[in-house]
Amino acid sequence: MATLRERLRGPWRVAVIEGSMAPAILPGDWLVVNPLVARWPRPGAVVVFREPLGETLAIKRVAARAGDQIPFAGGYLTLAPDEAWLAADADEKAAAAAGSGPPIDSQRFGPVAAAELVGRVLFRYWPPRRIGRIPGRAAR
Amino acid sequence: MFLTNAVLRFLAPRVTVRAHCDLPCGIYDPEQARIEAESCYKIIEKYAANNDPAYRTRALAIKEERAELTKHHLDVLWHDYFKPEHLEKVPNLHDLFWQANKQVSKVKASTDIADAKRLLELIDEVDAAWKATGGLEKTRVAGRPS
């Protein structure tokens, strides 16, 4: 778990590449992040975190938190107290239409521990015509 | 113009985050798993025919390695090639992969040729499922000499 001092170092701002959060967040968007959070925010919030497989800094939406049950592999998986289930906004079809494979999210790397949480996305500050709050996930 | 650029540079984040997807090459073939499983089969045969302890130790180590690769190739097919809609054509798909992967674990620990033979049969069933879902036409590059 990062200390407050480490968290103060940020990142406070991030640039997004790749499209698995479309249409709410697009590649090239610049976002303001709050790196001081130590616990998973409510479902629907967008977070920056270190991916369990390979330390990539990634961005996804919190889909479920501690104690929630996730339908998985024909059964259910219960999230531990510090775990979250993170999901891409774009589904497999949308990603395929954009020429990519399935989005890489908890379906692939499983639940993510709070120790891997880097920050909560607050709002978008670039491009100018889309400045503001991040919209919720579009209905599929 | 100069001022805008300077402001933009000041505003630009220094950290990049990825909202990423897979970039699959789209090439799949159960043959890859079968070749590694055939290695296990042959190693068990050679193990049985040789009494030199050094040779036998090496054979077991190499068999473990080949079995691990078999499992990897089966997993890639299962996770990446097969899609939910394929379940209509191959209703026992998940069970088949589960059995095949369990059989690999068995082969890893065993020196019984029957276990390796059973694994080859299961991989052939996976191959049939791959063909039944159009894999042969869709997931190999055309023009390979037959």
PDB file of C-alpha atoms in Angstrom:
ATOM      1  CA  MET A   1       0.000   0.000   0.000  1.00  0.00           C
ATOM      2  CA  ALA A   2       1.423   3.360  -1.070  1.00  0.00           C
ATOM      3  CA  THR A   3       2.052   5.954   1.628  1.00  0.00           C
ATOM      4  CA  LEU A   4       0.418   9.387   1.427  1.00  0.00           C
ATOM      5  CA  ARG A   5       3.754  10.846   0.410  1.00  0.00           C
ATOM      6  CA  GLU A   6       4.034   8.417  -2.503  1.00  0.00           C
ATOM      7  CA  ARG A   7       0.457   9.094  -3.527  1.00  0.00           C
ATOM      8  CA  LEU A   8       1.033  12.859  -3.537  1.00  0.00           C
ATOM      9  CA  ARG A   9       3.511  12.338  -6.337  1.00  0.00           C
ATOM     10  CA  GLY A  10       0.641  11.423  -8.627  1.00  0.00           C
ATOM     11  CA  PRO A  11      -0.030  11.039 -11.463  1.00  0.00           C
ATOM     12  CA  TRP A  12      -2.462  13.954 -11.283  1.00  0.00           C
ATOM     13  CA  ARG A  13      -2.992  14.024 -15.026  1.00  0.00           C
ATOM     14  CA  VAL A  14      -2.981  11.214 -17.568  1.00  0.00           C
ATOM     15  CA  ALA A  15      -3.306  10.844 -21.337  1.00  0.00           C
ATOM     16  CA  VAL A  16      -5.402   7.963 -22.628  1.00  0.00           C
ATOM     17  CA  ILE A  17      -4.359   5.685 -25.469  1.00  0.00           C
ATOM     18  CA  GLU A  18      -6.499   2.944 -27.077  1.00  0.00           C
ATOM     19  CA  GLY A  19     -10.247   2.654 -27.257  1.00  0.00           C
ATOM     20  CA  SER A  20     -11.723   0.138 -24.809  1.00  0.00           C
ATOM     21  CA  MET A  21     -13.482   2.928 -22.839  1.00  0.00           C
ATOM     22  CA  ALA A  22     -15.268   4.354 -25.882  1.00  0.00           C
ATOM     23  CA  PRO A  23     -17.507   6.250 -26.233  1.00  0.00           C
ATOM     24  CA  ALA A  24     -17.185   7.798 -22.711  1.00  0.00           C
ATOM     25  CA  ILE A  25     -13.389   8.206 -22.965  1.00  0.00           C
ATOM     26  CA  LEU A  26     -11.557   8.315 -26.277  1.00  0.00           C
ATOM     27  CA  PRO A  27      -7.900   7.836 -27.163  1.00  0.00           C
ATOM     28  CA  GLY A  28      -6.144  11.196 -26.894  1.00  0.00           C
ATOM     29  CA  ASP A  29      -8.259  12.426 -23.969  1.00  0.00           C
ATOM     30  CA  TRP A  30      -6.444  14.144 -21.117  1.00  0.00           C
ATOM     31  CA  LEU A  31      -7.850  13.470 -17.681  1.00  0.00           C
ATOM     32  CA  VAL A  32      -7.396  14.847 -14.183  1.00  0.00           C
ATOM     33  CA  VAL A  33      -6.855  12.089 -11.638  1.00  0.00           C
ATOM     34  CA  ASN A  34      -7.052  12.076  -7.855  1.00  0.00           C
ATOM     35  CA  PRO A  35      -4.117   9.875  -6.758  1.00  0.00           C
ATOM     36  CA  LEU A  36      -4.874  10.216  -3.031  1.00  0.00           C
ATOM     37  CA  VAL A  37      -7.610   7.597  -2.955  1.00  0.00           C
ATOM     38  CA  ALA A  38      -6.640   4.396  -1.194  1.00  0.00           C
ATOM     39  CA  ARG A  39      -9.891   2.489  -1.576  1.00  0.00           C
ATOM     40  CA  TRP A  40     -11.931   1.484  -4.601  1.00  0.00           C
ATOM     41  CA  PRO A  41     -14.562   4.117  -5.404  1.00  0.00           C
ATOM     42  CA  ARG A  42     -18.224   3.268  -6.032  1.00  0.00           C
ATOM     43  CA  PRO A  43     -19.175   1.158  -9.064  1.00  0.00           C
ATOM     44  CA  GLY A  44     -19.417   3.333 -12.167  1.00  0.00           C
ATOM     45  CA  ALA A  45     -16.325   5.378 -11.237  1.00  0.00           C
ATOM     46  CA  VAL A  46     -13.411   5.329 -13.667  1.00  0.00           C
ATOM     47  CA  VAL A  47     -10.016   4.395 -12.208  1.00  0.00           C
ATOM     48  CA  VAL A  48      -6.354   4.236 -13.144  1.00  0.00           C
ATOM     49  CA  PHE A  49      -4.587   1.141 -11.831  1.00  0.00           C
ATOM     50  CA  ARG A  50      -1.621  -1.163 -12.353  1.00  0.00           C
ATOM     51  CA  GLU A  51      -2.681  -4.240 -14.251  1.00  0.00           C
ATOM     52  CA  PRO A  52      -2.063  -7.520 -12.386  1.00  0.00           C
ATOM     53  CA  LEU A  53      -0.460  -8.973 -15.506  1.00  0.00           C
ATOM     54  CA  GLY A  54       2.603  -6.949 -16.293  1.00  0.00           C
ATOM     55  CA  GLU A  55       2.319  -3.635 -14.419  1.00  0.00           C
ATOM     56  CA  THR A  56       0.783  -1.712 -17.334  1.00  0.00           C
ATOM     57  CA  LEU A  57      -0.953   1.481 -16.210  1.00  0.00           C
ATOM     58  CA  ALA A  58      -4.515   0.971 -17.363  1.00  0.00           C
ATOM     59  CA  ILE A  59      -7.876   2.702 -17.163  1.00  0.00           C
ATOM     60  CA  LYS A  60     -11.200   0.928 -16.603  1.00  0.00           C
ATOM     61  CA  ARG A  61     -14.506   1.334 -14.807  1.00  0.00           C
ATOM     62  CA  VAL A  62     -15.276  -0.179 -11.393  1.00  0.00           C
ATOM     63  CA  ALA A  63     -18.007  -2.753 -12.033  1.00  0.00           C
ATOM     64  CA  ALA A  64     -18.252  -4.265  -8.548  1.00  0.00           C
ATOM     65  CA  ARG A  65     -16.658  -4.015  -5.118  1.00  0.00           C
ATOM     66  CA  ALA A  66     -15.953  -6.009  -1.954  1.00  0.00           C
ATOM     67  CA  GLY A  67     -18.513  -8.640  -1.166  1.00  0.00           C
ATOM     68  CA  ASP A  68     -20.218  -8.472  -4.570  1.00  0.00           C
ATOM     69  CA  GLN A  69     -20.704 -11.681  -6.491  1.00  0.00           C
ATOM     70  CA  ILE A  70     -19.540 -11.849 -10.085  1.00  0.00           C
ATOM     71  CA  PRO A  71     -20.892 -14.422 -12.514  1.00  0.00           C
ATOM     72  CA  PHE A  72     -17.729 -16.067 -13.759  1.00  0.00           C
ATOM     73  CA  ALA A  73     -16.943 -19.255 -15.701  1.00  0.00           C
ATOM     74  CA  GLY A  74     -20.384 -20.712 -15.107  1.00  0.00           C
ATOM     75  CA  GLY A  75     -20.269 -20.079 -11.348  1.00  0.00           C
ATOM     76  CA  TYR A  76     -19.838 -17.153  -8.981  1.00  0.00           C
ATOM     77  CA  LEU A  77     -16.835 -15.438  -7.521  1.00  0.00           C
ATOM     78  CA  THR A  78     -17.087 -13.316  -4.365  1.00  0.00           C
ATOM     79  CA  LEU A  79     -14.827 -10.268  -4.168  1.00  0.00           C
ATOM     80  CA  ALA A  80     -12.551  -9.998  -1.118  1.00  0.00           C
ATOM     81  CA  PRO A  81     -12.704  -6.840   1.102  1.00  0.00           C
ATOM     82  CA  ASP A  82     -10.002  -4.959  -0.846  1.00  0.00           C
ATOM     83  CA  GLU A  83     -10.862  -6.209  -4.324  1.00  0.00           C
ATOM     84  CA  ALA A  84     -12.708  -4.654  -7.240  1.00  0.00           C
ATOM     85  CA  TRP A  85     -13.940  -6.028 -10.528  1.00  0.00           C
ATOM     86  CA  LEU A  86     -12.890  -3.700 -13.347  1.00  0.00           C
ATOM     87  CA  ALA A  87     -14.557  -3.623 -16.734  1.00  0.00           C
ATOM     88  CA  ALA A  88     -14.065  -1.956 -20.096  1.00  0.00           C
ATOM     89  CA  ASP A  89     -16.942   0.108 -21.491  1.00  0.00           C
ATOM     90  CA  ALA A  90     -16.568  -1.235 -25.014  1.00  0.00           C
ATOM     91  CA  ASP A  91     -17.777  -4.805 -25.375  1.00  0.00           C
ATOM     92  CA  GLU A  92     -16.204  -7.422 -27.589  1.00  0.00           C
ATOM     93  CA  LYS A  93     -18.387  -6.483 -30.591  1.00  0.00           C
ATOM     94  CA  ALA A  94     -17.527  -2.784 -30.414  1.00  0.00           C
ATOM     95  CA  ALA A  95     -13.846  -3.613 -30.051  1.00  0.00           C
ATOM     96  CA  ALA A  96     -14.006  -5.994 -33.016  1.00  0.00           C
ATOM     97  CA  ALA A  97     -15.666  -3.257 -35.100  1.00  0.00           C
ATOM     98  CA  ALA A  98     -12.711  -1.021 -34.271  1.00  0.00           C
ATOM     99  CA  GLY A  99     -10.332  -3.769 -35.399  1.00  0.00           C
ATOM    100  CA  SER A 100      -9.172  -4.967 -31.966  1.00  0.00           C
ATOM    101  CA  GLY A 101      -9.692  -8.147 -30.012  1.00  0.00           C
ATOM    102  CA  PRO A 102     -11.618  -8.397 -26.733  1.00  0.00           C
ATOM    103  CA  PRO A 103     -10.958  -5.612 -24.187  1.00  0.00           C
ATOM    104  CA  ILE A 104      -8.451  -6.561 -21.506  1.00  0.00           C
ATOM    105  CA  ASP A 105     -10.233  -6.248 -18.151  1.00  0.00           C
ATOM    106  CA  SER A 106     -11.145  -8.364 -15.103  1.00  0.00           C
ATOM    107  CA  GLN A 107     -12.592 -11.019 -17.402  1.00  0.00           C
ATOM    108  CA  ARG A 108      -8.943 -11.572 -18.323  1.00  0.00           C
ATOM    109  CA  PHE A 109      -6.910 -10.715 -15.222  1.00  0.00           C
ATOM    110  CA  GLY A 110      -9.471 -11.320 -12.479  1.00  0.00           C
ATOM    111  CA  PRO A 111     -10.233  -9.130  -9.448  1.00  0.00           C
ATOM    112  CA  VAL A 112      -7.774  -6.331  -8.680  1.00  0.00           C
ATOM    113  CA  ALA A 113      -6.504  -5.549  -5.143  1.00  0.00           C
ATOM    114  CA  ALA A 114      -6.662  -1.985  -3.779  1.00  0.00           C
ATOM    115  CA  ALA A 115      -2.843  -1.958  -3.617  1.00  0.00           C
ATOM    116  CA  GLU A 116      -2.900  -1.657  -7.414  1.00  0.00           C
ATOM    117  CA  LEU A 117      -5.206   1.375  -7.413  1.00  0.00           C
ATOM    118  CA  VAL A 118      -3.374   4.452  -8.715  1.00  0.00           C
ATOM    119  CA  GLY A 119      -6.128   7.044  -8.804  1.00  0.00           C
ATOM    120  CA  ARG A 120      -9.704   7.967  -9.509  1.00  0.00           C
ATOM    121  CA  VAL A 121     -10.517   9.897 -12.675  1.00  0.00           C
ATOM    122  CA  LEU A 122     -12.184  13.228 -11.837  1.00  0.00           C
ATOM    123  CA  PHE A 123     -12.805  14.955 -15.170  1.00  0.00           C
ATOM    124  CA  ARG A 124     -11.569  15.537 -18.698  1.00  0.00           C
ATOM    125  CA  TYR A 125      -9.676  18.744 -19.479  1.00  0.00           C
ATOM    126  CA  TRP A 126      -8.796  18.118 -23.126  1.00  0.00           C
ATOM    127  CA  PRO A 127     -10.023  18.278 -25.924  1.00  0.00           C
ATOM    128  CA  PRO A 128     -11.757  21.640 -25.239  1.00  0.00           C
ATOM    129  CA  ARG A 129     -15.094  20.651 -26.745  1.00  0.00           C
ATOM    130  CA  ARG A 130     -15.400  17.660 -24.435  1.00  0.00           C
ATOM    131  CA  ILE A 131     -14.186  19.207 -21.173  1.00  0.00           C
ATOM    132  CA  GLY A 132     -16.138  18.020 -18.160  1.00  0.00           C
ATOM    133  CA  ARG A 133     -17.408  15.006 -16.240  1.00  0.00           C
ATOM    134  CA  ILE A 134     -16.939  11.526 -17.626  1.00  0.00           C
ATOM    135  CA  PRO A 135     -20.325  10.177 -18.696  1.00  0.00           C
ATOM    136  CA  GLY A 136     -21.609   6.907 -17.259  1.00  0.00           C
ATOM    137  CA  ARG A 137     -21.284   3.732 -19.231  1.00  0.00           C
ATOM    138  CA  ALA A 138     -23.565   3.680 -22.281  1.00  0.00           C
ATOM    139  CA  ALA A 139     -26.188   0.941 -22.219  1.00  0.00           C
ATOM    140  CA  ARG A 140     -25.168  -2.024 -24.336  1.00  0.00           C
TER     141      ARG A 140
ATOM    142  CA  MET B   1       0.863  30.075 -32.190  1.00  0.00           C
ATOM    143  CA  PHE B   2       4.028  29.839 -30.122  1.00  0.00           C
ATOM    144  CA  LEU B   3       2.069  30.681 -27.011  1.00  0.00           C
ATOM    145  CA  THR B   4      -0.625  28.036 -27.718  1.00  0.00           C
ATOM    146  CA  ASN B   5       2.041  25.404 -28.162  1.00  0.00           C
ATOM    147  CA  ALA B   6       3.738  26.373 -24.938  1.00  0.00           C
ATOM    148  CA  VAL B   7       0.447  26.247 -23.046  1.00  0.00           C
ATOM    149  CA  LEU B   8      -0.412  22.885 -24.572  1.00  0.00           C
ATOM    150  CA  ARG B   9       2.973  21.504 -23.661  1.00  0.00           C
ATOM    151  CA  PHE B  10       2.459  22.703 -20.137  1.00  0.00           C
ATOM    152  CA  LEU B  11      -0.984  21.102 -19.967  1.00  0.00           C
ATOM    153  CA  ALA B  12      -0.025  17.787 -21.534  1.00  0.00           C
ATOM    154  CA  PRO B  13       0.091  14.865 -19.089  1.00  0.00           C
ATOM    155  CA  ARG B  14       3.402  13.085 -18.700  1.00  0.00           C
ATOM    156  CA  VAL B  15       1.781   9.761 -17.896  1.00  0.00           C
ATOM    157  CA  THR B  16      -0.028   7.564 -20.401  1.00  0.00           C
ATOM    158  CA  VAL B  17      -2.704   5.069 -19.403  1.00  0.00           C
ATOM    159  CA  ARG B  18      -3.943   2.284 -21.645  1.00  0.00           C
ATOM    160  CA  ALA B  19      -7.607   1.509 -22.319  1.00  0.00           C
ATOM    161  CA  HIS B  20      -6.403  -1.500 -24.192  1.00  0.00           C
ATOM    162  CA  CYS B  21      -7.716  -4.432 -26.166  1.00  0.00           C
ATOM    163  CA  ASP B  22      -6.066  -7.506 -27.559  1.00  0.00           C
ATOM    164  CA  LEU B  23      -4.449  -7.463 -30.932  1.00  0.00           C
ATOM    165  CA  PRO B  24      -4.965 -11.079 -31.925  1.00  0.00           C
ATOM    166  CA  CYS B  25      -3.108 -12.462 -34.933  1.00  0.00           C
ATOM    167  CA  GLY B  26      -6.121 -14.702 -35.554  1.00  0.00           C
ATOM    168  CA  ILE B  27      -4.050 -17.788 -36.343  1.00  0.00           C
ATOM    169  CA  TYR B  28      -5.099 -20.922 -34.467  1.00  0.00           C
ATOM    170  CA  ASP B  29      -4.624 -24.635 -35.106  1.00  0.00           C
ATOM    171  CA  PRO B  30      -4.892 -27.595 -32.681  1.00  0.00           C
ATOM    172  CA  GLU B  31      -1.949 -29.088 -34.586  1.00  0.00           C
ATOM    173  CA  GLN B  32       0.321 -26.936 -32.424  1.00  0.00           C
ATOM    174  CA  ALA B  33      -0.940 -28.682 -29.266  1.00  0.00           C
ATOM    175  CA  ARG B  34      -0.861 -32.079 -30.982  1.00  0.00           C
ATOM    176  CA  ILE B  35       2.817 -31.755 -31.932  1.00  0.00           C
ATOM    177  CA  GLU B  36       3.787 -31.084 -28.299  1.00  0.00           C
ATOM    178  CA  ALA B  37       1.569 -33.948 -27.133  1.00  0.00           C
ATOM    179  CA  GLU B  38       3.174 -36.252 -29.701  1.00  0.00           C
ATOM    180  CA  SER B  39       6.552 -35.310 -28.209  1.00  0.00           C
ATOM    181  CA  CYS B  40       5.277 -36.476 -24.814  1.00  0.00           C
ATOM    182  CA  TYR B  41       4.091 -39.721 -26.413  1.00  0.00           C
ATOM    183  CA  LYS B  42       7.450 -40.428 -28.034  1.00  0.00           C
ATOM    184  CA  ILE B  43       9.391 -39.468 -24.901  1.00  0.00           C
ATOM    185  CA  ILE B  44       7.406 -42.011 -22.869  1.00  0.00           C
ATOM    186  CA  GLU B  45       8.230 -44.677 -25.475  1.00  0.00           C
ATOM    187  CA  LYS B  46      11.933 -43.830 -25.401  1.00  0.00           C
ATOM    188  CA  TYR B  47      11.933 -43.638 -21.605  1.00  0.00           C
ATOM    189  CA  ALA B  48      10.592 -47.199 -21.407  1.00  0.00           C
ATOM    190  CA  ALA B  49      13.223 -48.493 -23.841  1.00  0.00           C
ATOM    191  CA  ASN B  50      16.236 -47.049 -22.017  1.00  0.00           C
ATOM    192  CA  ASN B  51      17.700 -47.953 -18.643  1.00  0.00           C
ATOM    193  CA  ASP B  52      20.337 -45.246 -18.328  1.00  0.00           C
ATOM    194  CA  PRO B  53      19.300 -43.146 -15.302  1.00  0.00           C
ATOM    195  CA  ALA B  54      20.757 -39.940 -16.748  1.00  0.00           C
ATOM    196  CA  TYR B  55      18.822 -40.417 -19.976  1.00  0.00           C
ATOM    197  CA  ARG B  56      15.637 -41.196 -18.087  1.00  0.00           C
ATOM    198  CA  THR B  57      15.966 -38.076 -15.933  1.00  0.00           C
ATOM    199  CA  ARG B  58      16.408 -35.915 -18.990  1.00  0.00           C
ATOM    200  CA  ALA B  59      13.449 -37.569 -20.694  1.00  0.00           C
ATOM    201  CA  LEU B  60      11.186 -36.778 -17.736  1.00  0.00           C
ATOM    202  CA  ALA B  61      12.335 -33.166 -17.594  1.00  0.00           C
ATOM    203  CA  ILE B  62      11.730 -32.668 -21.301  1.00  0.00           C
ATOM    204  CA  LYS B  63       8.334 -34.348 -21.066  1.00  0.00           C
ATOM    205  CA  GLU B  64       7.290 -31.873 -18.338  1.00  0.00           C
ATOM    206  CA  GLU B  65       8.295 -29.005 -20.582  1.00  0.00           C
ATOM    207  CA  ARG B  66       6.442 -30.354 -23.639  1.00  0.00           C
ATOM    208  CA  ALA B  67       3.347 -31.043 -21.537  1.00  0.00           C
ATOM    209  CA  GLU B  68       3.368 -27.454 -20.303  1.00  0.00           C
ATOM    210  CA  LEU B  69       3.477 -26.246 -23.919  1.00  0.00           C
ATOM    211  CA  THR B  70       0.592 -28.573 -24.825  1.00  0.00           C
ATOM    212  CA  LYS B  71      -1.439 -26.988 -22.058  1.00  0.00           C
ATOM    213  CA  HIS B  72      -0.542 -23.506 -23.210  1.00  0.00           C
ATOM    214  CA  HIS B  73      -1.626 -24.170 -26.793  1.00  0.00           C
ATOM    215  CA  LEU B  74      -4.885 -25.764 -25.622  1.00  0.00           C
ATOM    216  CA  ASP B  75      -5.578 -22.744 -23.404  1.00  0.00           C
ATOM    217  CA  VAL B  76      -5.004 -20.297 -26.249  1.00  0.00           C
ATOM    218  CA  LEU B  77      -7.520 -22.184 -28.396  1.00  0.00           C
ATOM    219  CA  TRP B  78     -10.007 -22.317 -25.571  1.00  0.00           C
ATOM    220  CA  HIS B  79      -9.744 -18.663 -24.513  1.00  0.00           C
ATOM    221  CA  ASP B  80      -9.012 -16.936 -27.784  1.00  0.00           C
ATOM    222  CA  TYR B  81     -10.271 -19.002 -30.707  1.00  0.00           C
ATOM    223  CA  PHE B  82     -13.535 -20.451 -29.398  1.00  0.00           C
ATOM    224  CA  LYS B  83     -16.418 -17.999 -28.937  1.00  0.00           C
ATOM    225  CA  PRO B  84     -19.722 -18.403 -27.083  1.00  0.00           C
ATOM    226  CA  GLU B  85     -21.578 -18.918 -30.377  1.00  0.00           C
ATOM    227  CA  HIS B  86     -19.434 -22.005 -31.089  1.00  0.00           C
ATOM    228  CA  LEU B  87     -21.134 -23.746 -28.153  1.00  0.00           C
ATOM    229  CA  GLU B  88     -24.156 -24.370 -30.365  1.00  0.00           C
ATOM    230  CA  LYS B  89     -22.086 -26.528 -32.700  1.00  0.00           C
ATOM    231  CA  VAL B  90     -19.941 -28.036 -29.932  1.00  0.00           C
ATOM    232  CA  PRO B  91     -22.089 -28.181 -26.769  1.00  0.00           C
ATOM    233  CA  ASN B  92     -19.472 -30.176 -24.801  1.00  0.00           C
ATOM    234  CA  LEU B  93     -16.690 -27.665 -25.593  1.00  0.00           C
ATOM    235  CA  HIS B  94     -15.878 -26.596 -22.011  1.00  0.00           C
ATOM    236  CA  ASP B  95     -15.965 -30.139 -20.736  1.00  0.00           C
ATOM    237  CA  LEU B  96     -13.728 -31.261 -23.597  1.00  0.00           C
ATOM    238  CA  PHE B  97     -11.073 -28.637 -22.809  1.00  0.00           C
ATOM    239  CA  TRP B  98     -11.297 -29.362 -19.125  1.00  0.00           C
ATOM    240  CA  GLN B  99     -10.742 -33.070 -19.753  1.00  0.00           C
ATOM    241  CA  ALA B 100      -7.946 -32.425 -22.238  1.00  0.00           C
ATOM    242  CA  ASN B 101      -6.112 -30.111 -19.834  1.00  0.00           C
ATOM    243  CA  LYS B 102      -6.561 -32.583 -16.987  1.00  0.00           C
ATOM    244  CA  GLN B 103      -5.179 -35.302 -19.234  1.00  0.00           C
ATOM    245  CA  VAL B 104      -2.097 -33.127 -19.901  1.00  0.00           C
ATOM    246  CA  SER B 105      -1.523 -32.924 -16.147  1.00  0.00           C
ATOM    247  CA  LYS B 106      -1.775 -36.697 -16.018  1.00  0.00           C
ATOM    248  CA  VAL B 107       0.737 -37.127 -18.848  1.00  0.00           C
ATOM    249  CA  LYS B 108       3.083 -34.743 -17.072  1.00  0.00           C
ATOM    250  CA  ALA B 109       3.296 -37.065 -14.087  1.00  0.00           C
ATOM    251  CA  SER B 110       2.934 -40.396 -15.864  1.00  0.00           C
ATOM    252  CA  THR B 111       5.158 -42.747 -17.833  1.00  0.00           C
ATOM    253  CA  ASP B 112       2.215 -44.805 -19.074  1.00  0.00           C
ATOM    254  CA  ILE B 113       1.877 -44.672 -22.857  1.00  0.00           C
ATOM    255  CA  ALA B 114      -1.906 -45.138 -22.550  1.00  0.00           C
ATOM    256  CA  ASP B 115      -2.163 -41.716 -20.863  1.00  0.00           C
ATOM    257  CA  ALA B 116      -0.332 -40.039 -23.736  1.00  0.00           C
ATOM    258  CA  LYS B 117      -2.499 -41.889 -26.248  1.00  0.00           C
ATOM    259  CA  ARG B 118      -5.660 -40.707 -24.516  1.00  0.00           C
ATOM    260  CA  LEU B 119      -4.348 -37.125 -24.672  1.00  0.00           C
ATOM    261  CA  LEU B 120      -3.840 -37.395 -28.441  1.00  0.00           C
ATOM    262  CA  GLU B 121      -7.432 -38.629 -28.783  1.00  0.00           C
ATOM    263  CA  LEU B 122      -8.746 -35.659 -26.807  1.00  0.00           C
ATOM    264  CA  ILE B 123      -6.705 -33.232 -28.913  1.00  0.00           C
ATOM    265  CA  ASP B 124      -8.178 -34.865 -32.017  1.00  0.00           C
ATOM    266  CA  GLU B 125     -11.629 -34.127 -30.588  1.00  0.00           C
ATOM    267  CA  VAL B 126     -10.575 -30.485 -30.136  1.00  0.00           C
ATOM    268  CA  ASP B 127      -9.371 -30.581 -33.742  1.00  0.00           C
ATOM    269  CA  ALA B 128     -12.786 -31.847 -34.874  1.00  0.00           C
ATOM    270  CA  ALA B 129     -14.456 -28.992 -32.949  1.00  0.00           C
ATOM    271  CA  TRP B 130     -12.093 -26.487 -34.553  1.00  0.00           C
ATOM    272  CA  LYS B 131     -12.938 -27.855 -38.005  1.00  0.00           C
ATOM    273  CA  ALA B 132     -16.685 -27.989 -37.261  1.00  0.00           C
ATOM    274  CA  THR B 133     -16.618 -24.267 -36.438  1.00  0.00           C
ATOM    275  CA  GLY B 134     -14.801 -23.373 -39.651  1.00  0.00           C
ATOM    276  CA  GLY B 135     -11.360 -22.962 -38.072  1.00  0.00           C
ATOM    277  CA  LEU B 136      -9.513 -24.578 -40.945  1.00  0.00           C
ATOM    278  CA  GLU B 137     -10.827 -22.006 -43.425  1.00  0.00           C
ATOM    279  CA  LYS B 138     -10.767 -19.021 -41.086  1.00  0.00           C
ATOM    280  CA  THR B 139      -7.695 -19.285 -38.885  1.00  0.00           C
ATOM    281  CA  ARG B 140      -4.869 -20.407 -41.146  1.00  0.00           C
ATOM    282  CA  VAL B 141      -3.230 -18.512 -43.976  1.00  0.00           C
ATOM    283  CA  ALA B 142      -4.304 -20.054 -47.281  1.00  0.00           C
ATOM    284  CA  GLY B 143      -1.805 -21.507 -49.707  1.00  0.00           C
ATOM    285  CA  ARG B 144       0.058 -23.951 -47.464  1.00  0.00           C
ATOM    286  CA  PRO B 145       1.348 -26.977 -49.427  1.00  0.00           C
ATOM    287  CA  SER B 146      -0.670 -30.004 -48.314  1.00  0.00           C
TER     288      SER B 146
END
